[in-house]
Amino acid sequence: MRKLVLLTLFFINLNIYSQSILTALNFGKIDNFNSDKLVTETITNITFYNSKGIEKVKNITQYNNQNKDLLELRYDENSVLKQRLTRIYDSTGVRNIARKFENWHPLIGHTMEITTYEYDINGFLTKIIDKNQSGNNIRQTNILNNEKGNPIELTGIVRNEIIGKETAVYDYNKNEVTISYFNNLGEILNSQITKIESTKGENGDIINEHGDIIQSSKYKVEIKYDKFGNWVRKVFFDISQGKFLKSSEETRTIKYVSNN
């Protein structure tokens, strides 16, 4: 159950703590589908393979008329609802202005956090506010952007005190960004260089005709698509000492809008 526990903790931490330059950079850019054909719902079954056996989870997601996810229900291997993520968009149906994240934990019970997003006149994300189920602010993230709308400074605030800051310097010719991390005293802790658009892959990665990475130095994935070019099955393999070890498998049932 270790991977399932880690997955649960990942979603909890993602919602509360891990606002970052990278999450802000990719905010709202993830496409669920390769085609424009409208989708009402997907059912995704995920199987994890590890040394302790096989674990299964299921996600059911509903979409709006822009193919943006409205509601995601996450179930464990016993079909028990564990998490619910609800998103609210502006009148365009594209810009996410709020989300509600609910979690059911066997020890602490039901918890809920609500996140709101603020934008400037250019439509660039400038502020993220997280509140608990009592409506109290638990975290605020302030974001400064460059002329392209990419974040160049991100400041985390808890109880009106700065807890840390990140800055970013972009090299668009190399598709790279250098991110530096600072503590609450403004002292640099670390820095890293990463890709601006990760979908383009690293040097040596193999990308298929749909633009998906199917092999890197660390993993390989086999993907099956439907007639609209949307994936319906993925099988992931870790690469270790030249061998491919099956790590997980996902199957997705897609319900399309009829006559579209």
mmCIF file with all atom_site columns, N, CA, C and O in Angstrom, residues 32-33 38-46 57-63 224-226 228 230-234 249-257:
data_model
loop_
_atom_site.group_PDB
_atom_site.id
_atom_site.type_symbol
_atom_site.label_atom_id
_atom_site.label_alt_id
_atom_site.label_comp_id
_atom_site.label_asym_id
_atom_site.label_entity_id
_atom_site.label_seq_id
_atom_site.pdbx_PDB_ins_code
_atom_site.Cartn_x
_atom_site.Cartn_y
_atom_site.Cartn_z
_atom_site.occupancy
_atom_site.B_iso_or_equiv
_atom_site.pdbx_formal_charge
_atom_site.auth_seq_id
_atom_site.auth_comp_id
_atom_site.auth_asym_id
_atom_site.auth_atom_id
_atom_site.pdbx_PDB_model_num
ATOM 1   N N  . ASN A 1 32  ? -5.976  17.562 -21.642 1.00 0.00 ? 32  ASN A N  1
ATOM 2   C CA . ASN A 1 32  ? -6.391  16.192 -21.365 1.00 0.00 ? 32  ASN A CA 1
ATOM 3   C C  . ASN A 1 32  ? -6.543  15.365 -22.635 1.00 0.00 ? 32  ASN A C  1
ATOM 4   O O  . ASN A 1 32  ? -6.485  14.142 -22.585 1.00 0.00 ? 32  ASN A O  1
ATOM 5   N N  . PHE A 1 33  ? -6.732  16.069 -23.760 1.00 0.00 ? 33  PHE A N  1
ATOM 6   C CA . PHE A 1 33  ? -7.026  15.364 -25.006 1.00 0.00 ? 33  PHE A CA 1
ATOM 7   C C  . PHE A 1 33  ? -6.255  15.975 -26.174 1.00 0.00 ? 33  PHE A C  1
ATOM 8   O O  . PHE A 1 33  ? -5.915  17.152 -26.156 1.00 0.00 ? 33  PHE A O  1
ATOM 9   N N  . LEU A 1 38  ? -15.591 17.213 -28.096 1.00 0.00 ? 38  LEU A N  1
ATOM 10  C CA . LEU A 1 38  ? -15.972 17.445 -26.709 1.00 0.00 ? 38  LEU A CA 1
ATOM 11  C C  . LEU A 1 38  ? -16.210 16.143 -25.961 1.00 0.00 ? 38  LEU A C  1
ATOM 12  O O  . LEU A 1 38  ? -16.782 15.186 -26.492 1.00 0.00 ? 38  LEU A O  1
ATOM 13  N N  . VAL A 1 39  ? -15.784 16.145 -24.702 1.00 0.00 ? 39  VAL A N  1
ATOM 14  C CA . VAL A 1 39  ? -15.886 14.982 -23.830 1.00 0.00 ? 39  VAL A CA 1
ATOM 15  C C  . VAL A 1 39  ? -16.746 15.343 -22.624 1.00 0.00 ? 39  VAL A C  1
ATOM 16  O O  . VAL A 1 39  ? -16.650 16.452 -22.083 1.00 0.00 ? 39  VAL A O  1
ATOM 17  N N  . THR A 1 40  ? -17.592 14.421 -22.201 1.00 0.00 ? 40  THR A N  1
ATOM 18  C CA . THR A 1 40  ? -18.398 14.645 -21.006 1.00 0.00 ? 40  THR A CA 1
ATOM 19  C C  . THR A 1 40  ? -17.763 14.018 -19.775 1.00 0.00 ? 40  THR A C  1
ATOM 20  O O  . THR A 1 40  ? -17.829 14.581 -18.674 1.00 0.00 ? 40  THR A O  1
ATOM 21  N N  . GLU A 1 41  ? -17.136 12.844 -19.951 1.00 0.00 ? 41  GLU A N  1
ATOM 22  C CA . GLU A 1 41  ? -16.622 12.118 -18.788 1.00 0.00 ? 41  GLU A CA 1
ATOM 23  C C  . GLU A 1 41  ? -15.557 11.116 -19.204 1.00 0.00 ? 41  GLU A C  1
ATOM 24  O O  . GLU A 1 41  ? -15.581 10.586 -20.314 1.00 0.00 ? 41  GLU A O  1
ATOM 25  N N  . THR A 1 42  ? -14.606 10.891 -18.316 1.00 0.00 ? 42  THR A N  1
ATOM 26  C CA . THR A 1 42  ? -13.641 9.817  -18.497 1.00 0.00 ? 42  THR A CA 1
ATOM 27  C C  . THR A 1 42  ? -13.610 8.967  -17.229 1.00 0.00 ? 42  THR A C  1
ATOM 28  O O  . THR A 1 42  ? -13.806 9.479  -16.116 1.00 0.00 ? 42  THR A O  1
ATOM 29  N N  . ILE A 1 43  ? -13.373 7.679  -17.417 1.00 0.00 ? 43  ILE A N  1
ATOM 30  C CA . ILE A 1 43  ? -13.187 6.753  -16.303 1.00 0.00 ? 43  ILE A CA 1
ATOM 31  C C  . ILE A 1 43  ? -11.804 6.139  -16.480 1.00 0.00 ? 43  ILE A C  1
ATOM 32  O O  . ILE A 1 43  ? -11.543 5.462  -17.476 1.00 0.00 ? 43  ILE A O  1
ATOM 33  N N  . THR A 1 44  ? -10.920 6.399  -15.541 1.00 0.00 ? 44  THR A N  1
ATOM 34  C CA . THR A 1 44  ? -9.546  5.936  -15.640 1.00 0.00 ? 44  THR A CA 1
ATOM 35  C C  . THR A 1 44  ? -9.253  4.945  -14.527 1.00 0.00 ? 44  THR A C  1
ATOM 36  O O  . THR A 1 44  ? -9.417  5.255  -13.338 1.00 0.00 ? 44  THR A O  1
ATOM 37  N N  . ASN A 1 45  ? -8.837  3.756  -14.910 1.00 0.00 ? 45  ASN A N  1
ATOM 38  C CA . ASN A 1 45  ? -8.429  2.732  -13.953 1.00 0.00 ? 45  ASN A CA 1
ATOM 39  C C  . ASN A 1 45  ? -6.911  2.608  -13.981 1.00 0.00 ? 45  ASN A C  1
ATOM 40  O O  . ASN A 1 45  ? -6.312  2.442  -15.048 1.00 0.00 ? 45  ASN A O  1
ATOM 41  N N  . ILE A 1 46  ? -6.296  2.705  -12.808 1.00 0.00 ? 46  ILE A N  1
ATOM 42  C CA . ILE A 1 46  ? -4.837  2.685  -12.701 1.00 0.00 ? 46  ILE A CA 1
ATOM 43  C C  . ILE A 1 46  ? -4.418  1.497  -11.849 1.00 0.00 ? 46  ILE A C  1
ATOM 44  O O  . ILE A 1 46  ? -4.948  1.287  -10.749 1.00 0.00 ? 46  ILE A O  1
ATOM 45  N N  . VAL A 1 57  ? -6.548  1.822  -8.367  1.00 0.00 ? 57  VAL A N  1
ATOM 46  C CA . VAL A 1 57  ? -7.364  2.988  -8.043  1.00 0.00 ? 57  VAL A CA 1
ATOM 47  C C  . VAL A 1 57  ? -8.181  3.365  -9.278  1.00 0.00 ? 57  VAL A C  1
ATOM 48  O O  . VAL A 1 57  ? -7.881  2.926  -10.393 1.00 0.00 ? 57  VAL A O  1
ATOM 49  N N  . LYS A 1 58  ? -9.197  4.180  -9.069  1.00 0.00 ? 58  LYS A N  1
ATOM 50  C CA . LYS A 1 58  ? -10.053 4.604  -10.182 1.00 0.00 ? 58  LYS A CA 1
ATOM 51  C C  . LYS A 1 58  ? -10.371 6.079  -10.045 1.00 0.00 ? 58  LYS A C  1
ATOM 52  O O  . LYS A 1 58  ? -10.684 6.561  -8.956  1.00 0.00 ? 58  LYS A O  1
ATOM 53  N N  . ASN A 1 59  ? -10.293 6.808  -11.162 1.00 0.00 ? 59  ASN A N  1
ATOM 54  C CA . ASN A 1 59  ? -10.655 8.222  -11.203 1.00 0.00 ? 59  ASN A CA 1
ATOM 55  C C  . ASN A 1 59  ? -11.794 8.427  -12.197 1.00 0.00 ? 59  ASN A C  1
ATOM 56  O O  . ASN A 1 59  ? -11.737 7.908  -13.313 1.00 0.00 ? 59  ASN A O  1
ATOM 57  N N  . ILE A 1 60  ? -12.806 9.173  -11.797 1.00 0.00 ? 60  ILE A N  1
ATOM 58  C CA . ILE A 1 60  ? -13.886 9.554  -12.696 1.00 0.00 ? 60  ILE A CA 1
ATOM 59  C C  . ILE A 1 60  ? -13.862 11.075 -12.812 1.00 0.00 ? 60  ILE A C  1
ATOM 60  O O  . ILE A 1 60  ? -13.922 11.784 -11.808 1.00 0.00 ? 60  ILE A O  1
ATOM 61  N N  . THR A 1 61  ? -13.765 11.571 -14.047 1.00 0.00 ? 61  THR A N  1
ATOM 62  C CA . THR A 1 61  ? -13.630 13.011 -14.274 1.00 0.00 ? 61  THR A CA 1
ATOM 63  C C  . THR A 1 61  ? -14.704 13.501 -15.232 1.00 0.00 ? 61  THR A C  1
ATOM 64  O O  . THR A 1 61  ? -14.948 12.862 -16.267 1.00 0.00 ? 61  THR A O  1
ATOM 65  N N  . GLN A 1 62  ? -15.332 14.627 -14.897 1.00 0.00 ? 62  GLN A N  1
ATOM 66  C CA . GLN A 1 62  ? -16.319 15.266 -15.769 1.00 0.00 ? 62  GLN A CA 1
ATOM 67  C C  . GLN A 1 62  ? -15.744 16.569 -16.312 1.00 0.00 ? 62  GLN A C  1
ATOM 68  O O  . GLN A 1 62  ? -14.934 17.224 -15.641 1.00 0.00 ? 62  GLN A O  1
ATOM 69  N N  . TYR A 1 63  ? -16.179 16.981 -17.516 1.00 0.00 ? 63  TYR A N  1
ATOM 70  C CA . TYR A 1 63  ? -15.582 18.113 -18.218 1.00 0.00 ? 63  TYR A CA 1
ATOM 71  C C  . TYR A 1 63  ? -16.631 19.125 -18.652 1.00 0.00 ? 63  TYR A C  1
ATOM 72  O O  . TYR A 1 63  ? -17.803 18.785 -18.837 1.00 0.00 ? 63  TYR A O  1
ATOM 73  N N  . LYS A 1 224 ? -1.816  3.388  -26.402 1.00 0.00 ? 224 LYS A N  1
ATOM 74  C CA . LYS A 1 224 ? -2.815  3.070  -27.412 1.00 0.00 ? 224 LYS A CA 1
ATOM 75  C C  . LYS A 1 224 ? -3.800  4.228  -27.491 1.00 0.00 ? 224 LYS A C  1
ATOM 76  O O  . LYS A 1 224 ? -4.225  4.761  -26.456 1.00 0.00 ? 224 LYS A O  1
ATOM 77  N N  . TYR A 1 225 ? -4.164  4.641  -28.708 1.00 0.00 ? 225 TYR A N  1
ATOM 78  C CA . TYR A 1 225 ? -5.059  5.781  -28.919 1.00 0.00 ? 225 TYR A CA 1
ATOM 79  C C  . TYR A 1 225 ? -6.363  5.324  -29.573 1.00 0.00 ? 225 TYR A C  1
ATOM 80  O O  . TYR A 1 225 ? -6.410  4.297  -30.256 1.00 0.00 ? 225 TYR A O  1
ATOM 81  N N  . ASP A 1 226 ? -7.414  6.152  -29.389 1.00 0.00 ? 226 ASP A N  1
ATOM 82  C CA . ASP A 1 226 ? -8.658  5.869  -30.092 1.00 0.00 ? 226 ASP A CA 1
ATOM 83  C C  . ASP A 1 226 ? -8.646  6.573  -31.449 1.00 0.00 ? 226 ASP A C  1
ATOM 84  O O  . ASP A 1 226 ? -7.640  7.188  -31.837 1.00 0.00 ? 226 ASP A O  1
ATOM 85  N N  . PHE A 1 228 ? -9.842  9.263  -32.391 1.00 0.00 ? 228 PHE A N  1
ATOM 86  C CA . PHE A 1 228 ? -9.715  10.723 -32.325 1.00 0.00 ? 228 PHE A CA 1
ATOM 87  C C  . PHE A 1 228 ? -8.314  11.152 -31.878 1.00 0.00 ? 228 PHE A C  1
ATOM 88  O O  . PHE A 1 228 ? -8.044  12.340 -31.727 1.00 0.00 ? 228 PHE A O  1
ATOM 89  N N  . ASN A 1 230 ? -6.896  10.327 -28.954 1.00 0.00 ? 230 ASN A N  1
ATOM 90  C CA . ASN A 1 230 ? -6.802  10.441 -27.502 1.00 0.00 ? 230 ASN A CA 1
ATOM 91  C C  . ASN A 1 230 ? -6.414  9.096  -26.903 1.00 0.00 ? 230 ASN A C  1
ATOM 92  O O  . ASN A 1 230 ? -6.921  8.054  -27.328 1.00 0.00 ? 230 ASN A O  1
ATOM 93  N N  . TRP A 1 231 ? -5.529  9.108  -25.914 1.00 0.00 ? 231 TRP A N  1
ATOM 94  C CA . TRP A 1 231 ? -5.047  7.845  -25.361 1.00 0.00 ? 231 TRP A CA 1
ATOM 95  C C  . TRP A 1 231 ? -6.136  7.128  -24.583 1.00 0.00 ? 231 TRP A C  1
ATOM 96  O O  . TRP A 1 231 ? -6.950  7.748  -23.901 1.00 0.00 ? 231 TRP A O  1
ATOM 97  N N  . VAL A 1 232 ? -6.128  5.813  -24.690 1.00 0.00 ? 232 VAL A N  1
ATOM 98  C CA . VAL A 1 232 ? -7.085  4.981  -23.957 1.00 0.00 ? 232 VAL A CA 1
ATOM 99  C C  . VAL A 1 232 ? -6.376  3.909  -23.130 1.00 0.00 ? 232 VAL A C  1
ATOM 100 O O  . VAL A 1 232 ? -7.011  3.259  -22.298 1.00 0.00 ? 232 VAL A O  1
ATOM 101 N N  . ARG A 1 233 ? -5.074  3.753  -23.360 1.00 0.00 ? 233 ARG A N  1
ATOM 102 C CA . ARG A 1 233 ? -4.317  2.775  -22.558 1.00 0.00 ? 233 ARG A CA 1
ATOM 103 C C  . ARG A 1 233 ? -2.841  3.187  -22.532 1.00 0.00 ? 233 ARG A C  1
ATOM 104 O O  . ARG A 1 233 ? -2.267  3.556  -23.557 1.00 0.00 ? 233 ARG A O  1
ATOM 105 N N  . LYS A 1 234 ? -2.264  3.155  -21.348 1.00 0.00 ? 234 LYS A N  1
ATOM 106 C CA . LYS A 1 234 ? -0.836  3.429  -21.177 1.00 0.00 ? 234 LYS A CA 1
ATOM 107 C C  . LYS A 1 234 ? -0.233  2.357  -20.273 1.00 0.00 ? 234 LYS A C  1
ATOM 108 O O  . LYS A 1 234 ? -0.814  2.028  -19.234 1.00 0.00 ? 234 LYS A O  1
ATOM 109 N N  . GLU A 1 249 ? -0.095  0.640  -15.084 1.00 0.00 ? 249 GLU A N  1
ATOM 110 C CA . GLU A 1 249 ? -0.910  0.557  -16.297 1.00 0.00 ? 249 GLU A CA 1
ATOM 111 C C  . GLU A 1 249 ? -2.171  1.376  -16.098 1.00 0.00 ? 249 GLU A C  1
ATOM 112 O O  . GLU A 1 249 ? -2.780  1.342  -15.024 1.00 0.00 ? 249 GLU A O  1
ATOM 113 N N  . GLU A 1 250 ? -2.557  2.134  -17.125 1.00 0.00 ? 250 GLU A N  1
ATOM 114 C CA . GLU A 1 250 ? -3.757  2.955  -17.061 1.00 0.00 ? 250 GLU A CA 1
ATOM 115 C C  . GLU A 1 250 ? -4.646  2.668  -18.265 1.00 0.00 ? 250 GLU A C  1
ATOM 116 O O  . GLU A 1 250 ? -4.154  2.593  -19.388 1.00 0.00 ? 250 GLU A O  1
ATOM 117 N N  . THR A 1 251 ? -5.924  2.519  -18.010 1.00 0.00 ? 251 THR A N  1
ATOM 118 C CA . THR A 1 251 ? -6.896  2.409  -19.090 1.00 0.00 ? 251 THR A CA 1
ATOM 119 C C  . THR A 1 251 ? -7.938  3.500  -18.899 1.00 0.00 ? 251 THR A C  1
ATOM 120 O O  . THR A 1 251 ? -8.362  3.776  -17.770 1.00 0.00 ? 251 THR A O  1
ATOM 121 N N  . ARG A 1 252 ? -8.345  4.120  -19.997 1.00 0.00 ? 252 ARG A N  1
ATOM 122 C CA . ARG A 1 252 ? -9.268  5.253  -19.911 1.00 0.00 ? 252 ARG A CA 1
ATOM 123 C C  . ARG A 1 252 ? -10.432 5.068  -20.870 1.00 0.00 ? 252 ARG A C  1
ATOM 124 O O  . ARG A 1 252 ? -10.241 4.889  -22.074 1.00 0.00 ? 252 ARG A O  1
ATOM 125 N N  . THR A 1 253 ? -11.631 5.111  -20.312 1.00 0.00 ? 253 THR A N  1
ATOM 126 C CA . THR A 1 253 ? -12.851 5.090  -21.117 1.00 0.00 ? 253 THR A CA 1
ATOM 127 C C  . THR A 1 253 ? -13.316 6.523  -21.293 1.00 0.00 ? 253 THR A C  1
ATOM 128 O O  . THR A 1 253 ? -13.513 7.248  -20.308 1.00 0.00 ? 253 THR A O  1
ATOM 129 N N  . ILE A 1 254 ? -13.486 6.958  -22.539 1.00 0.00 ? 254 ILE A N  1
ATOM 130 C CA . ILE A 1 254 ? -13.847 8.345  -22.842 1.00 0.00 ? 254 ILE A CA 1
ATOM 131 C C  . ILE A 1 254 ? -15.274 8.404  -23.369 1.00 0.00 ? 254 ILE A C  1
ATOM 132 O O  . ILE A 1 254 ? -15.616 7.719  -24.339 1.00 0.00 ? 254 ILE A O  1
ATOM 133 N N  . LYS A 1 255 ? -16.097 9.235  -22.742 1.00 0.00 ? 255 LYS A N  1
ATOM 134 C CA . LYS A 1 255 ? -17.481 9.441  -23.199 1.00 0.00 ? 255 LYS A CA 1
ATOM 135 C C  . LYS A 1 255 ? -17.542 10.781 -23.918 1.00 0.00 ? 255 LYS A C  1
ATOM 136 O O  . LYS A 1 255 ? -17.388 11.842 -23.307 1.00 0.00 ? 255 LYS A O  1
ATOM 137 N N  . TYR A 1 256 ? -17.764 10.722 -25.230 1.00 0.00 ? 256 TYR A N  1
ATOM 138 C CA . TYR A 1 256 ? -17.799 11.942 -26.055 1.00 0.00 ? 256 TYR A CA 1
ATOM 139 C C  . TYR A 1 256 ? -19.219 12.508 -26.146 1.00 0.00 ? 256 TYR A C  1
ATOM 140 O O  . TYR A 1 256 ? -20.211 11.783 -26.001 1.00 0.00 ? 256 TYR A O  1
ATOM 141 N N  . VAL A 1 257 ? -19.263 13.815 -26.401 1.00 0.00 ? 257 VAL A N  1
ATOM 142 C CA . VAL A 1 257 ? -20.542 14.458 -26.685 1.00 0.00 ? 257 VAL A CA 1
ATOM 143 C C  . VAL A 1 257 ? -21.013 13.974 -28.048 1.00 0.00 ? 257 VAL A C  1
ATOM 144 O O  . VAL A 1 257 ? -20.257 14.014 -29.015 1.00 0.00 ? 257 VAL A O  1
#
